[in-house]
């Protein structure tokens, strides 16, 4: 390969890493960004990009007031400078103001420092000078981030969308736009709309059709019990919302791995309505037999139902836990509720007919003896070392204060084998 070819390949690789990788991470896997609300309680968020516009933004604000609806405006700093009275009105009427860059330019074609200082921070300063409140929510033009945006924009909450009716084209018309919104908007939706038609690719009169459609959509949403709120209100109950940007990104990446792990090893939930535990049948490979409290033993080659904690559920529980002990207490309570279902599954499902019992490895084993489990140390060796490292990494990622928890008493964080025989399950949990 010639030097020129190497340079071309290096350039192409850098372009891909700078542009395509963050696009896939954010737009497909929602890593480091928010696209919708969870546990929204019949709330949705209407968001409007590219304004303020002196012709259409006042009409839109009048419409929102008519329906007693709140919204979020991702504004351009250059337009906010020209129309401070519209920014002031948005703020006065209780709407949220976010940032959509100073000018409508793609982050792919700017250095990350330009995005931060000349686009986001500059616009935040302009809005703060008008309202007295500095915006902390950011949406990049066309939803496009570059690789370093994921790290440099850590002081902002990046919001994309879950519903895009494509309202920037006037040929769609208000009726078709209305039908799209009524069909796609549901609990937790973040809806992308535009109160200006001046940006590249948009039709100048498109917002008029959007406003006409939105009038009927807002009336229809009220009948369905959906309440339009600000983005910050929609996201207030999202798990992980109060975590730092880097930690949220790390959690999101791990959850993608979690989905891959579940699919790869074909884990099955114990209860589809309560995803705390998943199972798979496998042969026990330990060299040392596990002697259980009821006299049974699990030996190499025996079939076991391997128990796995659902890490997203664990993460959500960790958000509300002040300590690892409290997290363990919540897990014990939930596990106790699931034990009868676990027992019925092992006794009645043909795929578990030949298993000796339940088996798992966990660092959160405090109180498991109360439920009938035998708790034994992992045999020292490479497997124990790798397991210890893996589970500590897992705790760091999924626990909101994972770094602090790793500094607690080490005996509380030592992975152990927990196991219970099928006979013990039957004795304890079948009336």
Coordinates of C-alpha atoms in Angstrom, one line a residue:
X1 CA 0.0 0.0 0.0
X2 CA 1.4 3.4 -1.0
X3 CA 1.7 6.3 1.4
X4 CA -1.1 8.1 -0.5
X5 CA -3.4 5.2 -0.1
X6 CA -2.6 5.0 3.6
X7 CA -3.4 8.7 4.0
X8 CA -6.7 8.3 2.2
X9 CA -7.6 5.3 4.3
X10 CA -6.7 7.1 7.5
X11 CA -8.7 10.1 6.4
X12 CA -11.8 8.0 5.6
X13 CA -11.5 6.2 9.0
X14 CA -11.3 9.5 10.9
X15 CA -14.3 10.8 9.0
X16 CA -16.3 7.6 9.9
X17 CA -15.3 7.8 13.5
X18 CA -16.1 11.6 13.7
X19 CA -19.5 11.4 11.9
X20 CA -21.0 7.9 11.3
X21 CA -20.1 6.3 14.6
X22 CA -21.9 9.0 16.8
X23 CA -24.8 8.9 14.4
X24 CA -25.3 5.2 14.9
X25 CA -24.8 5.5 18.6
X26 CA -27.3 8.3 19.1
X27 CA -29.9 7.8 16.4
X28 CA -30.1 4.0 16.6
X29 CA -29.1 3.1 20.2
X30 CA -29.8 6.4 21.9
X31 CA -26.5 6.4 23.6
X32 CA -25.9 9.6 25.5
X33 CA -29.1 11.2 24.3
X34 CA -32.9 11.2 25.1
X35 CA -35.5 10.4 22.5
X36 CA -38.6 9.7 24.6
X37 CA -39.9 9.7 28.1
X38 CA -40.4 6.6 30.2
X39 CA -43.0 6.1 32.9
X40 CA -44.5 9.4 31.4
X41 CA -47.9 9.1 32.9
X42 CA -49.9 10.1 29.7
X43 CA -47.5 13.0 29.1
X44 CA -45.9 13.9 25.7
X45 CA -43.5 16.7 24.7
X46 CA -44.1 18.9 21.7
X47 CA -40.8 20.4 20.5
X48 CA -40.2 23.2 17.9
X49 CA -37.0 23.8 16.0
X50 CA -35.5 26.6 13.9
X51 CA -37.2 29.6 15.4
X52 CA -38.1 32.0 16.6
X53 CA -40.0 33.2 13.5
X54 CA -41.8 36.6 13.6
X55 CA -44.6 35.3 11.4
X56 CA -45.3 31.8 12.8
X57 CA -44.0 31.7 16.4
X58 CA -46.6 34.2 17.7
X59 CA -49.4 32.2 16.0
X60 CA -48.0 29.0 17.6
X61 CA -47.8 30.6 21.0
X62 CA -51.4 31.8 20.7
X63 CA -52.4 28.2 19.8
X64 CA -50.6 26.7 22.7
X65 CA -52.2 29.2 25.1
X66 CA -55.6 28.3 23.7
X67 CA -55.1 24.6 24.5
X68 CA -53.3 25.3 27.8
X69 CA -50.3 23.3 26.4
X70 CA -46.7 23.7 27.3
X71 CA -43.8 23.0 24.8
X72 CA -40.1 23.2 24.3
X73 CA -38.5 25.5 21.7
X74 CA -35.0 24.7 20.4
X75 CA -34.0 28.1 19.2
X76 CA -31.3 29.5 17.0
X77 CA -29.1 32.1 18.7
X78 CA -29.0 34.3 15.6
X79 CA -32.8 34.5 15.5
X80 CA -33.1 34.9 19.2
X81 CA -30.9 38.0 18.9
X82 CA -33.2 39.5 16.2
X83 CA -36.4 38.6 18.1
X84 CA -35.8 38.9 21.8
X85 CA -39.5 39.7 22.4
X86 CA -40.5 36.2 21.2
X87 CA -37.9 34.6 23.5
X88 CA -39.2 36.6 26.4
X89 CA -42.8 35.7 25.6
X90 CA -41.9 31.9 25.4
X91 CA -40.3 32.2 28.9
X92 CA -43.1 34.3 30.3
X93 CA -45.8 31.8 29.2
X94 CA -44.0 28.9 30.8
X95 CA -42.5 27.2 27.9
X96 CA -39.0 25.7 27.9
X97 CA -36.2 27.2 25.8
X98 CA -33.5 24.9 24.5
X99 CA -30.6 25.4 22.1
X100 CA -30.4 24.6 18.4
X101 CA -27.0 26.1 17.7
X102 CA -26.4 29.8 16.9
X103 CA -26.8 29.1 13.2
X104 CA -28.5 26.1 11.5
X105 CA -25.2 24.3 10.6
X106 CA -24.3 20.6 10.9
X107 CA -22.0 19.6 13.7
X108 CA -20.3 17.3 11.2
X109 CA -18.7 20.3 9.5
X110 CA -17.5 22.1 12.5
X111 CA -14.9 21.4 15.1
X112 CA -16.3 20.2 18.5
X113 CA -14.9 23.3 20.2
X114 CA -16.8 25.5 17.7
X115 CA -20.0 23.6 18.4
X116 CA -19.5 24.1 22.2
X117 CA -18.3 27.7 22.3
X118 CA -19.6 29.4 19.1
X119 CA -22.9 27.6 18.8
X120 CA -24.2 26.1 22.1
X121 CA -22.6 28.3 24.7
X122 CA -23.1 31.5 22.6
X123 CA -26.8 30.7 22.2
X124 CA -27.2 29.9 25.8
X125 CA -25.7 33.3 26.7
X126 CA -28.1 35.1 24.4
X127 CA -31.2 33.4 25.9
X128 CA -29.9 33.9 29.4
X129 CA -29.5 37.7 28.7
X130 CA -33.1 37.8 27.7
X131 CA -34.8 35.5 30.2
X132 CA -32.3 35.4 33.1
X133 CA -32.3 31.6 32.8
X134 CA -29.5 29.7 31.0
X135 CA -30.8 26.8 28.8
X136 CA -29.3 23.4 29.6
X137 CA -31.1 21.3 26.9
X138 CA -29.6 21.0 23.4
X139 CA -30.7 19.6 20.1
X140 CA -28.2 19.6 17.2
X141 CA -29.5 20.6 13.7
X142 CA -30.8 17.5 11.9
X143 CA -30.1 15.6 15.1
X144 CA -26.4 15.2 14.1
X145 CA -23.6 15.1 16.6
X146 CA -19.9 14.6 16.0
X147 CA -17.8 12.2 18.1
X148 CA -16.4 14.7 20.5
X149 CA -19.8 16.3 21.1
X150 CA -20.6 13.3 23.2
X151 CA -17.9 14.4 25.7
X152 CA -17.7 18.2 25.3
X153 CA -21.4 18.9 25.6
X154 CA -21.5 17.2 29.0
X155 CA -23.1 20.4 30.6
X156 CA -26.1 20.0 28.3
X157 CA -28.9 17.4 28.1
X158 CA -29.1 16.3 24.5
X159 CA -32.6 15.6 23.2
X160 CA -33.6 14.1 19.9
X161 CA -37.1 12.8 19.2
X162 CA -39.3 9.7 18.8
X163 CA -41.9 11.1 16.4
X164 CA -41.0 13.0 13.3
X165 CA -44.1 13.9 11.1
X166 CA -41.9 15.6 8.5
X167 CA -43.7 18.9 8.7
X168 CA -41.1 20.9 6.9
X169 CA -42.7 20.2 3.5
X170 CA -45.9 22.1 2.7
X171 CA -47.1 19.6 0.1
X172 CA -47.9 17.2 3.0
X173 CA -50.8 19.4 3.9
X174 CA -52.5 19.8 7.3
X175 CA -54.8 16.8 6.9
X176 CA -52.0 14.3 6.3
X177 CA -49.9 15.9 9.0
X178 CA -52.7 15.6 11.4
X179 CA -53.2 11.9 10.6
X180 CA -49.5 11.2 11.1
X181 CA -49.4 12.9 14.5
X182 CA -52.6 11.3 15.8
X183 CA -51.4 7.8 14.7
X184 CA -47.8 8.1 16.1
X185 CA -48.1 10.2 19.2
X186 CA -48.4 8.1 22.4
X187 CA -47.3 8.2 26.1
X188 CA -43.8 9.5 26.4
X189 CA -43.4 10.7 22.8
X190 CA -41.0 13.6 21.9
X191 CA -42.5 15.2 18.8
X192 CA -40.3 17.0 16.3
X193 CA -42.0 20.1 14.7
X194 CA -40.8 23.4 13.2
X195 CA -42.0 26.9 13.7
X196 CA -39.9 28.3 10.9
X197 CA -39.5 27.3 7.2
X198 CA -36.4 29.3 6.5
X199 CA -33.8 26.5 6.9
X200 CA -32.3 24.5 4.1
X201 CA -34.7 21.9 2.7
X202 CA -37.8 23.4 4.2
X203 CA -40.8 25.2 2.6
X204 CA -41.3 28.8 3.8
X205 CA -45.1 28.3 4.3
X206 CA -44.8 24.8 5.9
X207 CA -45.4 26.0 9.5
X208 CA -48.8 27.3 8.5
X209 CA -49.9 23.7 7.7
X210 CA -48.3 22.5 10.9
X211 CA -50.2 25.0 13.0
X212 CA -53.5 24.2 11.3
X213 CA -53.0 20.5 12.0
X214 CA -51.7 21.0 15.5
X215 CA -54.9 22.8 16.5
X216 CA -57.0 19.6 15.9
X217 CA -54.3 17.3 17.2
X218 CA -54.2 19.2 20.6
X219 CA -57.9 18.8 20.9
X220 CA -57.7 15.1 20.0
X221 CA -54.9 14.6 22.5
X222 CA -57.0 16.1 25.3
X223 CA -59.7 13.6 24.5
X224 CA -57.2 10.7 24.7
X225 CA -56.0 12.0 28.0
X226 CA -52.5 13.1 26.8
X227 CA -51.0 16.2 28.3
X228 CA -48.3 18.2 26.4
X229 CA -45.6 19.2 28.8
X230 CA -42.0 20.6 28.6
X231 CA -39.2 18.2 27.8
X232 CA -37.7 18.6 31.3
X233 CA -41.0 17.7 32.8
X234 CA -41.3 14.6 30.6
X235 CA -37.8 13.4 31.5
X236 CA -38.0 14.0 35.2
X237 CA -38.8 10.3 35.9
X238 CA -36.5 8.8 33.4
X239 CA -34.1 6.3 35.1
X240 CA -30.6 7.8 35.1
X241 CA -31.8 11.3 34.4
X242 CA -29.9 12.8 37.3
X243 CA -26.7 11.0 36.4
X244 CA -23.8 12.7 34.6
X245 CA -23.5 12.6 30.9
X246 CA -20.5 10.2 30.9
X247 CA -22.3 7.8 33.3
X248 CA -25.5 7.8 31.3
X249 CA -23.5 7.0 28.1
X250 CA -21.7 4.2 29.9
X251 CA -25.0 2.8 31.1
X252 CA -26.6 3.0 27.7
X253 CA -23.7 1.2 26.1
X254 CA -23.9 -1.5 28.7
X255 CA -27.6 -2.0 28.2
X256 CA -26.9 -2.6 24.5
X257 CA -24.5 -5.3 25.5
X258 CA -27.1 -6.6 27.9
X259 CA -29.6 -7.1 25.1
X260 CA -26.9 -8.9 23.0
X261 CA -26.0 -11.1 26.0
X262 CA -29.7 -12.1 26.5
X263 CA -30.1 -12.9 22.9
X264 CA -26.8 -14.8 22.6
X265 CA -27.4 -17.1 25.6
X266 CA -31.2 -17.3 25.0
X267 CA -32.1 -16.2 28.5
X268 CA -35.8 -16.4 29.2
X269 CA -37.7 -14.2 31.8
X270 CA -39.3 -15.9 34.8
X271 CA -42.2 -13.5 34.6
X272 CA -42.8 -11.3 31.6
X273 CA -44.5 -8.8 33.8
X274 CA -41.6 -8.7 36.3
X275 CA -38.3 -8.8 34.5
X276 CA -36.0 -9.1 37.5
X277 CA -34.8 -12.6 36.7
X278 CA -34.0 -14.6 33.6
X279 CA -33.0 -18.2 33.2
X280 CA -31.1 -20.6 31.0
X281 CA -30.5 -24.3 31.4
X282 CA -26.9 -25.4 31.3
X283 CA -24.5 -28.1 32.8
X284 CA -22.7 -27.1 36.0
X285 CA -19.0 -27.0 35.2
X286 CA -17.5 -26.5 38.6
X287 CA -14.9 -28.9 39.7
X288 CA -16.1 -28.8 43.3
X289 CA -19.6 -30.0 44.2
X290 CA -22.0 -27.6 45.8
X291 CA -23.4 -29.2 49.0
X292 CA -26.8 -27.7 49.7
X293 CA -28.4 -27.2 53.0
X294 CA -31.1 -29.9 52.5
X295 CA -28.5 -32.6 51.8
X296 CA -28.7 -32.4 48.0
X297 CA -25.6 -31.6 45.9
X298 CA -24.9 -30.2 42.5
X299 CA -22.0 -31.9 40.8
X300 CA -20.1 -31.3 37.5
X301 CA -22.4 -32.3 34.6
X302 CA -25.6 -31.8 36.5
X303 CA -28.2 -29.6 34.8
X304 CA -29.0 -26.4 36.6
X305 CA -31.3 -23.4 35.9
X306 CA -28.8 -20.6 35.8
X307 CA -30.2 -17.4 37.3
X308 CA -29.4 -14.0 35.9
X309 CA -30.4 -10.6 37.3
X310 CA -31.9 -8.2 34.8
X311 CA -29.4 -5.3 34.9
X312 CA -31.7 -2.6 33.8
X313 CA -34.1 -3.5 36.6
X314 CA -31.1 -3.5 39.0
X315 CA -30.1 -0.1 37.7
X316 CA -33.5 1.4 38.3
X317 CA -33.5 -0.1 41.8
X318 CA -30.1 1.3 42.4
X319 CA -31.3 4.8 41.6
X320 CA -33.4 4.8 44.7
X321 CA -30.9 3.0 47.0
X322 CA -28.8 4.9 49.4
X323 CA -26.4 2.0 50.0
X324 CA -25.6 -1.5 48.7
X325 CA -27.4 -2.9 51.8
X326 CA -30.6 -1.1 50.9
X327 CA -30.3 -2.3 47.3
X328 CA -29.9 -5.9 48.6
X329 CA -33.0 -5.4 50.8
X330 CA -35.1 -4.3 47.8
X331 CA -33.8 -7.3 45.8
X332 CA -34.7 -9.7 48.6
X333 CA -38.2 -8.3 48.8
X334 CA -38.7 -8.7 45.0
X335 CA -37.1 -12.1 44.9
X336 CA -39.4 -13.4 47.7
X337 CA -42.3 -12.3 45.5
X338 CA -41.0 -14.2 42.5
X339 CA -39.9 -17.4 44.3
X340 CA -43.3 -19.2 44.0
X341 CA -43.4 -18.4 40.2
X342 CA -39.8 -19.7 39.9
X343 CA -40.7 -22.9 41.7
X344 CA -43.8 -23.5 39.5
X345 CA -41.7 -22.9 36.4
X346 CA -39.1 -25.5 37.4
X347 CA -41.7 -28.1 38.4
X348 CA -44.1 -27.7 35.4
X349 CA -42.1 -26.5 32.4
X350 CA -40.7 -29.5 30.4
X351 CA -37.4 -27.7 29.6
X352 CA -36.6 -27.6 33.4
X353 CA -37.7 -31.2 34.1
X354 CA -34.1 -32.6 34.6
X355 CA -32.5 -29.6 36.4
X356 CA -31.2 -30.2 40.0
X357 CA -32.1 -26.6 41.0
X358 CA -31.3 -23.0 40.7
X359 CA -27.7 -21.7 40.5
X360 CA -26.2 -18.2 40.2
X361 CA -23.2 -16.0 40.9
X362 CA -23.7 -12.6 42.4
X363 CA -22.2 -9.9 44.6
X364 CA -25.6 -9.0 46.0
X365 CA -26.1 -12.2 48.1
X366 CA -26.9 -10.6 51.5
X367 CA -30.1 -12.2 52.9
X368 CA -30.4 -14.9 50.3
X369 CA -30.2 -17.6 53.0
X370 CA -33.5 -16.4 54.3
X371 CA -35.0 -17.5 51.0
X372 CA -33.5 -21.0 51.2
X373 CA -30.4 -20.5 49.2
X374 CA -27.1 -22.0 50.1
X375 CA -24.3 -19.5 49.8
X376 CA -20.7 -20.7 49.1
X377 CA -17.4 -19.1 48.1
X378 CA -16.2 -19.3 44.6
X379 CA -13.2 -21.6 44.3
X380 CA -10.1 -19.5 43.9
X381 CA -8.6 -19.5 40.5
X382 CA -8.8 -17.7 37.1
X383 CA -12.6 -18.0 36.8
X384 CA -13.1 -16.5 40.3
X385 CA -10.7 -13.6 39.5
X386 CA -12.4 -12.9 36.1
X387 CA -15.9 -13.1 37.7
X388 CA -14.9 -10.8 40.5
X389 CA -13.5 -8.2 38.0
X390 CA -16.6 -8.5 35.7
X391 CA -19.1 -8.0 38.6
X392 CA -17.2 -5.1 40.0
X393 CA -17.3 -3.4 36.6
X394 CA -21.0 -4.2 36.4
X395 CA -21.6 -2.7 39.8
X396 CA -19.7 0.5 38.9
X397 CA -21.7 0.9 35.7
X398 CA -25.3 0.0 36.8
X399 CA -25.2 1.5 40.3
X400 CA -25.6 5.3 40.3
X401 CA -23.0 5.6 43.0
X402 CA -21.0 2.6 41.8
X403 CA -17.6 4.2 42.3
X404 CA -18.4 5.0 45.9
X405 CA -20.0 1.5 46.5
X406 CA -16.7 -0.2 45.4
X407 CA -15.0 1.6 48.3
X408 CA -17.3 0.0 50.9
X409 CA -16.5 -3.0 52.9
X410 CA -15.0 -5.5 50.5
X411 CA -16.7 -8.5 52.1
X412 CA -20.1 -7.1 51.0
X413 CA -18.8 -7.0 47.4
X414 CA -17.3 -10.5 47.1
X415 CA -19.0 -12.7 44.5
X416 CA -20.6 -15.9 45.9
X417 CA -22.4 -18.9 44.5
X418 CA -26.0 -19.1 45.5
X419 CA -27.9 -22.3 44.8
X420 CA -31.1 -24.0 45.9
X421 CA -32.4 -27.5 45.0
X422 CA -35.7 -28.1 43.2
X423 CA -36.9 -30.1 46.3
X424 CA -36.1 -27.2 48.6
X425 CA -38.0 -24.9 46.3
X426 CA -41.0 -27.3 46.4
X427 CA -40.9 -27.6 50.1
X428 CA -40.7 -23.8 50.7
X429 CA -42.9 -22.3 48.0
X430 CA -45.6 -24.8 47.0
X431 CA -48.5 -24.7 49.5

